[in-house]
Coordinates of C-alpha atoms in Angstrom, one line a residue:
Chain L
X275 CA -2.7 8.6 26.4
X276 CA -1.4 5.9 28.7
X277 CA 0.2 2.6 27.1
X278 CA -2.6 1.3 28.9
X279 CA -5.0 2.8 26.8
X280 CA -3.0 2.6 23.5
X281 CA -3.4 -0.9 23.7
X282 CA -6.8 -1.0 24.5
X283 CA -7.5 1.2 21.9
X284 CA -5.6 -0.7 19.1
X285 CA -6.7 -4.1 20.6
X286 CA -10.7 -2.7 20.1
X287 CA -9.8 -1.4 16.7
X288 CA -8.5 -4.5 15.4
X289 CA -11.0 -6.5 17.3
X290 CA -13.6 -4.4 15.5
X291 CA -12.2 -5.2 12.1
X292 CA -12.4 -8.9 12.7
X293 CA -16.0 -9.0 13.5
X294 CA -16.9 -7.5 10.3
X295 CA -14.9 -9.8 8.6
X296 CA -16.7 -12.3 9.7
X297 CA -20.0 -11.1 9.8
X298 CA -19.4 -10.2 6.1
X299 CA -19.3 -13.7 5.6
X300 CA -23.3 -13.4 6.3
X301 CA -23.9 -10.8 4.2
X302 CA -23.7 -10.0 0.5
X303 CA -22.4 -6.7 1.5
X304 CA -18.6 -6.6 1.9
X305 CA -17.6 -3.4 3.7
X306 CA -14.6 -2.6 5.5
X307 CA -14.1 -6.4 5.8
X308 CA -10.8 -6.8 3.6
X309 CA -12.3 -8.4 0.4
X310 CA -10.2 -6.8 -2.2
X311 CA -10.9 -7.0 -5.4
X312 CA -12.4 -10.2 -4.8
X313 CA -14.9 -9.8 -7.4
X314 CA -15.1 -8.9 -11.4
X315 CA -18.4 -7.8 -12.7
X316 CA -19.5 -6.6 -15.8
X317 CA -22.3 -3.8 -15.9
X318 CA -24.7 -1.7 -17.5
X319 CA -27.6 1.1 -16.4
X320 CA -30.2 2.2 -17.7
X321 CA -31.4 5.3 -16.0
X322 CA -34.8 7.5 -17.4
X323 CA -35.9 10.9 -15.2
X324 CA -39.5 11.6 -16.3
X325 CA -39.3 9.4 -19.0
X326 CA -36.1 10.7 -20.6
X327 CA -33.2 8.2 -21.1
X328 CA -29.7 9.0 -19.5
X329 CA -26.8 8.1 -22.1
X330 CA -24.4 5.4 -20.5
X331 CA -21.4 8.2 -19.3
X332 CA -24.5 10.5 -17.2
X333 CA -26.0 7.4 -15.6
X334 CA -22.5 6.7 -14.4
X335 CA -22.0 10.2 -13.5
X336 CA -25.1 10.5 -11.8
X337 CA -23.8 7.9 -9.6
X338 CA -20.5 8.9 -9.4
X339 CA -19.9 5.0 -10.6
X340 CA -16.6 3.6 -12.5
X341 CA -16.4 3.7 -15.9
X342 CA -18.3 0.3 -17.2
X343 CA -15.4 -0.6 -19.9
X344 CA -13.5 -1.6 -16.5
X345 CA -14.6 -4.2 -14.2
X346 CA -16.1 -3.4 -11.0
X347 CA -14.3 -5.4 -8.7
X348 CA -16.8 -5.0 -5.5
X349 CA -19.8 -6.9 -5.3
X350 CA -22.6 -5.9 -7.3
X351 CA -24.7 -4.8 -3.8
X352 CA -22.5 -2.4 -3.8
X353 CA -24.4 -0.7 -6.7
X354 CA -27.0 -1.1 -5.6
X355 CA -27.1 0.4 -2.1
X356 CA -25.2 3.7 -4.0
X357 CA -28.6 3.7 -6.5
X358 CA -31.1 3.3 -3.7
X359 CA -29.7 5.7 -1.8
X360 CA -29.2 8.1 -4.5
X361 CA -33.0 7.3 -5.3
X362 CA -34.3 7.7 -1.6
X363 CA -32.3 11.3 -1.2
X364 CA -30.6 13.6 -3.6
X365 CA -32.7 12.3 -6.4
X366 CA -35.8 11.6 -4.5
X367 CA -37.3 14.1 -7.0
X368 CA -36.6 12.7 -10.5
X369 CA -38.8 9.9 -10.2
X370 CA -36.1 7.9 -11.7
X371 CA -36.5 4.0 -13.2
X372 CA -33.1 2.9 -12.9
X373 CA -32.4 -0.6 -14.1
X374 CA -29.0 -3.0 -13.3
X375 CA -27.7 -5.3 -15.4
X376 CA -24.6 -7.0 -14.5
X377 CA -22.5 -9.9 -14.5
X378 CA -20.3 -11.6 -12.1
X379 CA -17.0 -13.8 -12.9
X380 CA -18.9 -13.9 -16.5
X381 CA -21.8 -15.9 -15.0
X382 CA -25.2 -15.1 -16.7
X383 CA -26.4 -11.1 -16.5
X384 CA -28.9 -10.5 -13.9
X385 CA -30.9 -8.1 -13.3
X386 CA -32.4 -5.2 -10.8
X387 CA -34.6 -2.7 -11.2
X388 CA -35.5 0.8 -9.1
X389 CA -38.0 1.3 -8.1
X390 CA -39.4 -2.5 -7.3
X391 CA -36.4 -4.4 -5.9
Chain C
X115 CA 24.4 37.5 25.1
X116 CA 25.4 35.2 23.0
X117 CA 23.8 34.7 19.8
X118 CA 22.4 30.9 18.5
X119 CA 23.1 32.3 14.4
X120 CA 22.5 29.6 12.0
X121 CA 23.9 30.4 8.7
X122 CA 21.7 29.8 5.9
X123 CA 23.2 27.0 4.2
X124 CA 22.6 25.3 8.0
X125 CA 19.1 26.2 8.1
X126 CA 18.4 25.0 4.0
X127 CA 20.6 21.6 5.3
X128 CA 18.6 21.2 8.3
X129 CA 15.2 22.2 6.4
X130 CA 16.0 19.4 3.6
X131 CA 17.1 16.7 5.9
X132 CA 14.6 16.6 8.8
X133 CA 11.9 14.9 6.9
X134 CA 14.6 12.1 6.4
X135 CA 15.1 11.9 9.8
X136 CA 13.3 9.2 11.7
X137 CA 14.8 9.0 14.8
X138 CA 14.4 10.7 18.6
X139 CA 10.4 10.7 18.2
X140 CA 7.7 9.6 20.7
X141 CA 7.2 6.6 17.8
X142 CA 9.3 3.7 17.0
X143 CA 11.5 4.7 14.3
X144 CA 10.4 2.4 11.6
X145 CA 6.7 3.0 12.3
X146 CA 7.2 6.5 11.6
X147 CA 9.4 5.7 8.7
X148 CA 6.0 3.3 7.3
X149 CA 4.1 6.8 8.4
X150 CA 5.7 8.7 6.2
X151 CA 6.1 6.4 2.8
X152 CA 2.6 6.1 2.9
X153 CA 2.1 10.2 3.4
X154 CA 3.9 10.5 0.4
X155 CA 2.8 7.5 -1.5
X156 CA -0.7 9.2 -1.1
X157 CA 0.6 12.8 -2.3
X158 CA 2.9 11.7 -4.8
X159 CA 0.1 9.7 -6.4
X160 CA -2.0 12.4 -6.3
X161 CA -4.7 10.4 -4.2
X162 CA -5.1 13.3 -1.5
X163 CA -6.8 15.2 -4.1
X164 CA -9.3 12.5 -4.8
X165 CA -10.3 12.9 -0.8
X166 CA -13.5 12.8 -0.4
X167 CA -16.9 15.5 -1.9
X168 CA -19.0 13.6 0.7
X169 CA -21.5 12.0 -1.4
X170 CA -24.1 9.5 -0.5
X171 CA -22.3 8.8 2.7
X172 CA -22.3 5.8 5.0
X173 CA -23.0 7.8 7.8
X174 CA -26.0 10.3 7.4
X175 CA -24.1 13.4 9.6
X176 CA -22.1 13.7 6.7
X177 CA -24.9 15.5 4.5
X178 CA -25.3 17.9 7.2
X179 CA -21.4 18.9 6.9
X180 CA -21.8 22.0 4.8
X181 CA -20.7 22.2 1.0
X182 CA -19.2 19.1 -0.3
X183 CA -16.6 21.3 -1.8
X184 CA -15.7 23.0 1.4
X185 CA -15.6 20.1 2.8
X186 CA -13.2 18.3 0.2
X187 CA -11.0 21.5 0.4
X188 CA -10.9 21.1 4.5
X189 CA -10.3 17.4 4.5
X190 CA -7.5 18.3 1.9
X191 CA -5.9 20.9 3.7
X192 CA -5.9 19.2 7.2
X193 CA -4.1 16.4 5.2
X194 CA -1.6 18.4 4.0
X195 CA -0.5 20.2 6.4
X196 CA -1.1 17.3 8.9
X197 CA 2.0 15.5 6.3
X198 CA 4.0 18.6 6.8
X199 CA 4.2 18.2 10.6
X200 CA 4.8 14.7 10.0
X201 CA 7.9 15.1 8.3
X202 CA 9.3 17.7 10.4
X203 CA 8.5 15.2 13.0
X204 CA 6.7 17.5 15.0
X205 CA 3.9 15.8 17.3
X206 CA 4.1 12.5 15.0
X207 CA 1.9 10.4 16.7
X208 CA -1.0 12.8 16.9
X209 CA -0.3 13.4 13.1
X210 CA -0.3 10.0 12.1
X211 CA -4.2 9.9 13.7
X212 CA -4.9 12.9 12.0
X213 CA -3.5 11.6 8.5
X214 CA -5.3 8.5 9.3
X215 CA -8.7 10.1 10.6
X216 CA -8.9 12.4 7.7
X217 CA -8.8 9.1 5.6
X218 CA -11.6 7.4 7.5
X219 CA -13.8 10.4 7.6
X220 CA -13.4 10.5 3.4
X221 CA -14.6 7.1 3.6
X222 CA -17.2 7.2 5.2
X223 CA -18.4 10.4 3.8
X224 CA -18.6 8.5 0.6
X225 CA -19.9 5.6 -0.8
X226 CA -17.7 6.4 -4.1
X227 CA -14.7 7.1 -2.4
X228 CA -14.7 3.5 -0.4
X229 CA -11.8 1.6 -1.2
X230 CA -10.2 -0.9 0.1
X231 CA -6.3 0.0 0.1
X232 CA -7.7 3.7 1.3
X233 CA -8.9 1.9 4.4
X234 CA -6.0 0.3 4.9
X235 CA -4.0 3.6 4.5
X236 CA -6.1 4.8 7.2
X237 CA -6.0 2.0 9.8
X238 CA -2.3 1.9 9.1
X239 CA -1.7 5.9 10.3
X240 CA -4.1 5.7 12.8
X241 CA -2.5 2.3 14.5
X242 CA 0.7 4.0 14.2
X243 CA -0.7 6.5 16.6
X244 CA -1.0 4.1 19.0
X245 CA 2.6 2.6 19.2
X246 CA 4.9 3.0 21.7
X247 CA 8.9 3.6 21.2
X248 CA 10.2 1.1 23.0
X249 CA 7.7 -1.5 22.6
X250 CA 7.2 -3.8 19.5
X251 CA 4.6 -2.1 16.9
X252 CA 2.2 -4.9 17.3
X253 CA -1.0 -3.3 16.3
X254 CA 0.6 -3.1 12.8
X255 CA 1.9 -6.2 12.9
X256 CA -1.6 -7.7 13.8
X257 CA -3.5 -5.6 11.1
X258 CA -0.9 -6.6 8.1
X259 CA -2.1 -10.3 9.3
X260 CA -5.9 -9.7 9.3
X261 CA -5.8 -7.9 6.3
X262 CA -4.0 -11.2 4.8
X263 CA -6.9 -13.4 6.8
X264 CA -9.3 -11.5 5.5
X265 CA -8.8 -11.4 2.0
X266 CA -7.5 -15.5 2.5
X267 CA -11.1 -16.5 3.6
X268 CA -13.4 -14.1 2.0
X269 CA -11.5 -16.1 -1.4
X270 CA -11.7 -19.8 -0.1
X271 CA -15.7 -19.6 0.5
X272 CA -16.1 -17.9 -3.1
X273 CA -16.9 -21.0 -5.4
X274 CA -15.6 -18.6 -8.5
X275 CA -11.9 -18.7 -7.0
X276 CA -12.1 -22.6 -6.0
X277 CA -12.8 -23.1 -9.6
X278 CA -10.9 -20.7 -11.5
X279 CA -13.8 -19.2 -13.0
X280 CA -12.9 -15.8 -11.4
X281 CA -9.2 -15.6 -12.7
X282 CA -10.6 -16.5 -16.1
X283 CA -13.3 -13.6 -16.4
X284 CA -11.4 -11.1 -14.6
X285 CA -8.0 -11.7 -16.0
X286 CA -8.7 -13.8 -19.4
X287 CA -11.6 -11.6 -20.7
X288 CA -11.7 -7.9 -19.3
X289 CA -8.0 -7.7 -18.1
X290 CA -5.8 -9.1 -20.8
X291 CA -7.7 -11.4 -23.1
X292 CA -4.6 -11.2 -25.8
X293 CA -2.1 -13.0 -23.4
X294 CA -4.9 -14.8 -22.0
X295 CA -5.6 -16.8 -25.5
X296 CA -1.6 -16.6 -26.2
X297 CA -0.8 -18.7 -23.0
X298 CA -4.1 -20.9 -22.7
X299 CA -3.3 -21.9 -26.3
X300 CA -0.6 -24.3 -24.7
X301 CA -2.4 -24.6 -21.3
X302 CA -5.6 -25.6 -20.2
X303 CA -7.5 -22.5 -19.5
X304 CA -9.5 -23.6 -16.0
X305 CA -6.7 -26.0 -15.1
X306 CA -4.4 -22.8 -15.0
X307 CA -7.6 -20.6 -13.3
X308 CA -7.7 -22.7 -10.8
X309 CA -4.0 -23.3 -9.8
X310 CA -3.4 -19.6 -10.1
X311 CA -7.0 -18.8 -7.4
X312 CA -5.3 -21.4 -5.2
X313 CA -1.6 -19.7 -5.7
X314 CA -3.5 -17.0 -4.7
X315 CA -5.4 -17.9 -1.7
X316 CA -2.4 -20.5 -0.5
X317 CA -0.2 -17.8 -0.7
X318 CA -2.4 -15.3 1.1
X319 CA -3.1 -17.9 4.1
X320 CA 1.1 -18.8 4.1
X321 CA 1.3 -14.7 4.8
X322 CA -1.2 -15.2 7.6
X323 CA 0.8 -17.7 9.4
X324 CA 4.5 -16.4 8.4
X325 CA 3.5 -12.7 9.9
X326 CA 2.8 -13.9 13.4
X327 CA 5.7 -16.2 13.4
X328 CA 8.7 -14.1 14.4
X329 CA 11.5 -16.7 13.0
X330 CA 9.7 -16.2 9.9
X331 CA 9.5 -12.6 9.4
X332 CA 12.0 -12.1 7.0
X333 CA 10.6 -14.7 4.5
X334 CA 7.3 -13.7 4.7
X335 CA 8.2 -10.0 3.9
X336 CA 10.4 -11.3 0.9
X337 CA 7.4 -13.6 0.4
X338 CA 4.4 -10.8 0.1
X339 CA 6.9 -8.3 -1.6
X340 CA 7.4 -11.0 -4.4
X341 CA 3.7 -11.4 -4.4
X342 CA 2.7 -7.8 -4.8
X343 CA 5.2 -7.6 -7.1
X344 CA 4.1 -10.0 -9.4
X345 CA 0.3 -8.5 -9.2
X346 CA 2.0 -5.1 -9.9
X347 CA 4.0 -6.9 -13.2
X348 CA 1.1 -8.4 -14.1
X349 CA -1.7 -5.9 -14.1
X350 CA 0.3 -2.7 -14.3
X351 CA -1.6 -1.3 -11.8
X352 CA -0.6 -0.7 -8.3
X353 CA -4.5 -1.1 -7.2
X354 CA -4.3 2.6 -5.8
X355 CA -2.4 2.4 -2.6
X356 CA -2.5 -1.2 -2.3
X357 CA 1.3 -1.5 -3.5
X358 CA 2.9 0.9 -1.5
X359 CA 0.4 0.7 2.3
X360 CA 1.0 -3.3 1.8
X361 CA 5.2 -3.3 1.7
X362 CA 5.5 0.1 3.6
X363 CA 3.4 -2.0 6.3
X364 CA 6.3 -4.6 6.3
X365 CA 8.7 -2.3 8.2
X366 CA 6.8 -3.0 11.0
X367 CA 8.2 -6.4 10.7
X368 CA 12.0 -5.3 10.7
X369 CA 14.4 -5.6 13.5
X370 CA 15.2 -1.7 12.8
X371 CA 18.2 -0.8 14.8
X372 CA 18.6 1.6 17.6
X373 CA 21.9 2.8 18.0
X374 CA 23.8 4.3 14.6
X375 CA 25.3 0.9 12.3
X376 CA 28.9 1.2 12.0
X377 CA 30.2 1.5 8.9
X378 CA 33.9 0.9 8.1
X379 CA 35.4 1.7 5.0
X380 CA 39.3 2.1 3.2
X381 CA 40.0 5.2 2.7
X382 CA 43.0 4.4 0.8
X383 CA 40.6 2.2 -2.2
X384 CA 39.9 5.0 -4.7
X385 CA 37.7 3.3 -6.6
X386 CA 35.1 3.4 -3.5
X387 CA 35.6 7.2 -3.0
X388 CA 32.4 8.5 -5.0
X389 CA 30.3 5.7 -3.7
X390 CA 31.2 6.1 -0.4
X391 CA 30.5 10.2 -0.7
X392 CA 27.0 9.4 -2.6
X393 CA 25.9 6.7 0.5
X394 CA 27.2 9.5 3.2
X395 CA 25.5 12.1 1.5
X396 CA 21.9 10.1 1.3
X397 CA 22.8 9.5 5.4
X398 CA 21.7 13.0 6.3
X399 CA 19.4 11.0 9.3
X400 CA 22.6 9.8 10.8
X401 CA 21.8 6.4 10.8
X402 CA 25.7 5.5 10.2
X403 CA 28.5 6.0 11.6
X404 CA 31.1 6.6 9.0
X405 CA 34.6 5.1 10.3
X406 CA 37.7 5.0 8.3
X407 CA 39.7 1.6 9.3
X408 CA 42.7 2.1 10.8
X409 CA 46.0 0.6 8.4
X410 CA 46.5 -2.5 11.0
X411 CA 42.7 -3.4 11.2
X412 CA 41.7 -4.5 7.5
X413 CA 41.1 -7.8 7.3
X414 CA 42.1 -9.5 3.8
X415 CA 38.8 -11.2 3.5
X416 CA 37.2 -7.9 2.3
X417 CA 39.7 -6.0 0.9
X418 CA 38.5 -2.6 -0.3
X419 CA 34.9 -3.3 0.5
X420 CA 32.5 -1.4 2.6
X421 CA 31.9 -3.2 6.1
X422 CA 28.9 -2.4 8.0
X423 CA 28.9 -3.6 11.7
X424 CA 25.4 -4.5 13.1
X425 CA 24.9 -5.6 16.4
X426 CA 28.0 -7.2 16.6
X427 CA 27.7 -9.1 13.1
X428 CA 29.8 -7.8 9.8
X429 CA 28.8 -7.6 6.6
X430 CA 30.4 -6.5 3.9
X431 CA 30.4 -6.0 -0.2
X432 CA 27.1 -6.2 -2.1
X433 CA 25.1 -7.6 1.8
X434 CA 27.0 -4.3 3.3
X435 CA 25.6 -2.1 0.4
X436 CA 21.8 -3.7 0.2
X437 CA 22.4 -2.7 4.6
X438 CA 23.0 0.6 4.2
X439 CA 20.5 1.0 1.6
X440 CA 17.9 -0.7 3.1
X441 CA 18.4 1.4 6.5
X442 CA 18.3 4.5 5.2
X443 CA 15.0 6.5 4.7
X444 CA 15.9 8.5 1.6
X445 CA 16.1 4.9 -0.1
X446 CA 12.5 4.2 0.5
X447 CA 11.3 8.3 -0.4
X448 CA 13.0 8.2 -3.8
X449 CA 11.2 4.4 -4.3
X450 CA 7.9 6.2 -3.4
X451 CA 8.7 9.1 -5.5
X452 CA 10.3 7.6 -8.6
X453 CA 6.8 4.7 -8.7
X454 CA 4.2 7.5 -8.0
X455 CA 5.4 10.7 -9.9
X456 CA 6.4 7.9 -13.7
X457 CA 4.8 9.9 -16.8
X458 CA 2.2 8.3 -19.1
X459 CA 3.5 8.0 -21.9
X460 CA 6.4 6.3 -20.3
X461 CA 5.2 3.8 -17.5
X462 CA 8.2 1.7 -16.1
X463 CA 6.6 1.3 -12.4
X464 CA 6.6 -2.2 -12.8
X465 CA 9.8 -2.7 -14.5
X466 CA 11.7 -0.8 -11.6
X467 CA 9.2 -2.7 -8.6
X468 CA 10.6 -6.0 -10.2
X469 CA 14.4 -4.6 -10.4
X470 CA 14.6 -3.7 -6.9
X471 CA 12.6 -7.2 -5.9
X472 CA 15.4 -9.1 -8.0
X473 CA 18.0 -6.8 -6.2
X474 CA 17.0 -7.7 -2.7
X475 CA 15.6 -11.3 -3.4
X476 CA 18.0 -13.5 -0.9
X477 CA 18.6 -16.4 -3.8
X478 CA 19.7 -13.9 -6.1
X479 CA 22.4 -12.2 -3.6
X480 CA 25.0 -14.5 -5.1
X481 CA 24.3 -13.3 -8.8
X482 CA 24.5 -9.5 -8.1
X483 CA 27.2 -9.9 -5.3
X484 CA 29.5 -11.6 -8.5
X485 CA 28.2 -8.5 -10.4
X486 CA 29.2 -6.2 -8.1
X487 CA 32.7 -7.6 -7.6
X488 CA 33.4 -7.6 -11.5
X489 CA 32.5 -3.6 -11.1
X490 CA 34.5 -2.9 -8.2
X491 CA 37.6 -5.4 -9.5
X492 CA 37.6 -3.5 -13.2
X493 CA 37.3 0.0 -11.7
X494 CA 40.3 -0.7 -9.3
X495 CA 42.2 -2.2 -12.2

């Protein structure tokens, strides 16, 4: 590669990086926008398959989510996306009724529910 | 014919010291040095084996990519042998996108995997690909500040942090509720939220501006060390990578030097014989030239120290030392090393992060230079 086309390169990259930081801003999504953890929320799910109620450590599993003793330091979206995706593909099939509860910065729970929301 | 034999004590020296070498590569040398503390800050923690199972990925393809095992076990393996090129400095810039692609494909493979000092892992090794030797590694430079601008805005529009309320819940009720109560029992708890979100933010923003103001490098690297630091002291975490990708980006901020420091030294003090063996022998990247003065040429001023000549400018006792410890690669390898291999049951990581702070902190260079001169005056004695 040229120098030329180094910089052009690194210049686009970075350039890149700065329009999702800002566009973040817009969102409640914050992806690839360096927010680190800007956020502490509290959580619980509630996860049934066909009517049968997932214990706390298999709806995290199932998820591949934290450990809820910790704080999850992303925004709660975040969650959410990974359960509605979950929902619309790999587990498609289970029927599942999934229900968030969190809290962020200790502010009152709130609440979402699959599927619905 | 003549034969090229290497003896095998030659081969075993030249097979331990080429990773330390940094020099004589198509990257400038303290880009590649940043390369390869963050290659092994993510081995030593372990973090290349958390690479990703692709699972619910950002990117759709990514289902299509086979097992996710096989594709774990791929990514890991590319990695690794990828970090072994690296260090034998063998096509480094093509590495360093290969180190940092590998990251950025885990990423996005995963929605579980996405962090965000992994990302900055990866935008780190794949900008290094894109620097030039000879020229100043200003994509790094540039990221190290957005990262900072970033993280400085995304906290000043957050109500939570202009109040405090964040600091409070995250650190006063899940992190460390006990200290929390012990100091807010003399302190207003929101009052010291607050200051503490705006420490933050202020000191985040001061970052921003101090990184792309040249006169000011040095101050802002001691600057975001300290502040790192402190979050490392603090939290006893190193928030994965963030620790190590955050300072190792800083070298892109040094004035690294291209021709070999002199470094002048008594050969007649005994008391500086060991040291002076120990220093040569961590030197194995040649980035000092060891000189013995001559009897007519030692100046009284620094009698018996070590004098290390840098473009033209001397320094000498505990300055010289911090020099050559600071230019030298195995220094920042045993760091890496020593914070990401610490046992459980015995976690000093943060104790050792604030040591070597306190030992290169500029105010404090008085206090250990009298230290050292107690050491060196009592041994001679």
């Amino acid at each position: 590669m040229t120098k030329r086309a180094t910089h052009l390169a690194a210049a686009s990259f970075l350039s890149l990086q700065l329009c999702l930081v800002v566009y973040a801003q817009f969102t409640p999504h914050r992806y690839f926008c360096w927010a680190p953890n800007d956020y502490a929320n509290t959580y619980s799910l509630n996860v049934k398959i066909h009517g049968e109620e997932l214990t706390a450590d298999q709806a995290l599993a199932r998820y591949h989510l934290q450990d809820h003793n910790a704080s999850y330091e992303n925004p709660a979206t975040h969650i959410i996306d990974t359960v509605r995706q979950y929902e619309k593909t790999y587990g498609w099939d289970d029927h599942a009724d999934v229900v968030l509860r969190w809290s962020l910065n200790g502010h009152s729970p709130q609440t979402w529910r699959w599927p619905g929301d | 014919m003549a034969t090229l034999a290497i003896s095998a004590p030659s081969r075993l020296r030249l097979a331990v010291s080429a990773p330390l070498r940094i020099s004589g590569t198509e990257l400038p040398d303290n880009v590649l040095l940043m390369a390869k503390v963050i290659t092994l800050a993510f081995i030593t923690t372990g973090q290349f084996r958390l690479l990703s199972w692709h699972f619910l990925p950002f990117l759709r393809l990514f289902d299509r990519l086979g097992s996710p095992a096989a594709f774990h076990w791929t990514l890991v393996t590319v990695f690794l042998a990828a970090s072994v090129a690296l260090f034998y400095n063998k096509h480094v810039r093509i590495c360093c996108f290969v180190l940092g692609g590998v990251i950025l494909i885990s990423l996005l493979s995963s929605r579980a995997y996405f962090e965000n000092n992994r990302t900055y892992c990866a935008c780190l090794l794949i900008l290094a690909g894109l620097c030039n030797r000879g020229q100043s590694p200003w994509p790094i430079r540039l990221q190290v500040v957005l990262v900072y601008f970033g993280a400085a805005l995304n906290k000043l529009l957050q109500q939570d942090w202009r109040s405090g309320q964040f600091f409070a819940y995250w650190f006063g009720e899940i992190h460390n509720p006990l200290m929390w109560a012990r100091v807010t029992a003399f302190i207003p708890a929101m009052p010291l939220a607050q200051l503490l979100c705006w420490a933050t933010i202020v000191t985040e923003l001061v970052l921003v501006v101090g990184f792309l103001v040249p006169r000011w490098y040095s101050w802002s690297i001691w600057l975001g060390a300290a502040y790192h630091t402190t979050l490392l002291l603090l939290m006893n975490s190193t928030f994965g990578m963030f620790y190590y990708a955050m300072l190792s980006s800083y070298l892109a901020f040094v004035d690294w030097p291209t021709l070999p420091l002199e470094v002048r030294y008594d050969e007649g003090t005994a008391s500086w014989k060991k040291a002076r063996r120990f220093l040569q022998g961590l030197d194995t990247a040649g980035i000092f030239e060891w000189r013995p003065l001559a009897r007519n040429e030692k100046p009284e001023y620094c009698s018996g120290d070590l004098i290390v000549v840098d473009r033209g400018k001397s320094y000498w006792g505990f300055v010289a030392i911090k020099r050559v410890l600071l230019f030298t690669p195995v220094t920042y390898f045993s760091y890496v090393i020593l914070l990401g291999r610490q046992p459980h049951l015995f976690q000093y990581h943060r104790w050792a992060a604030a040591g070597v702070l306190a030992l290169f902190t500029p105010f404090l260079s008085p206090l250990f230079g009298a230290g050292y001169r107690w050491i060196r005056n009592s041994r001679a004695a």
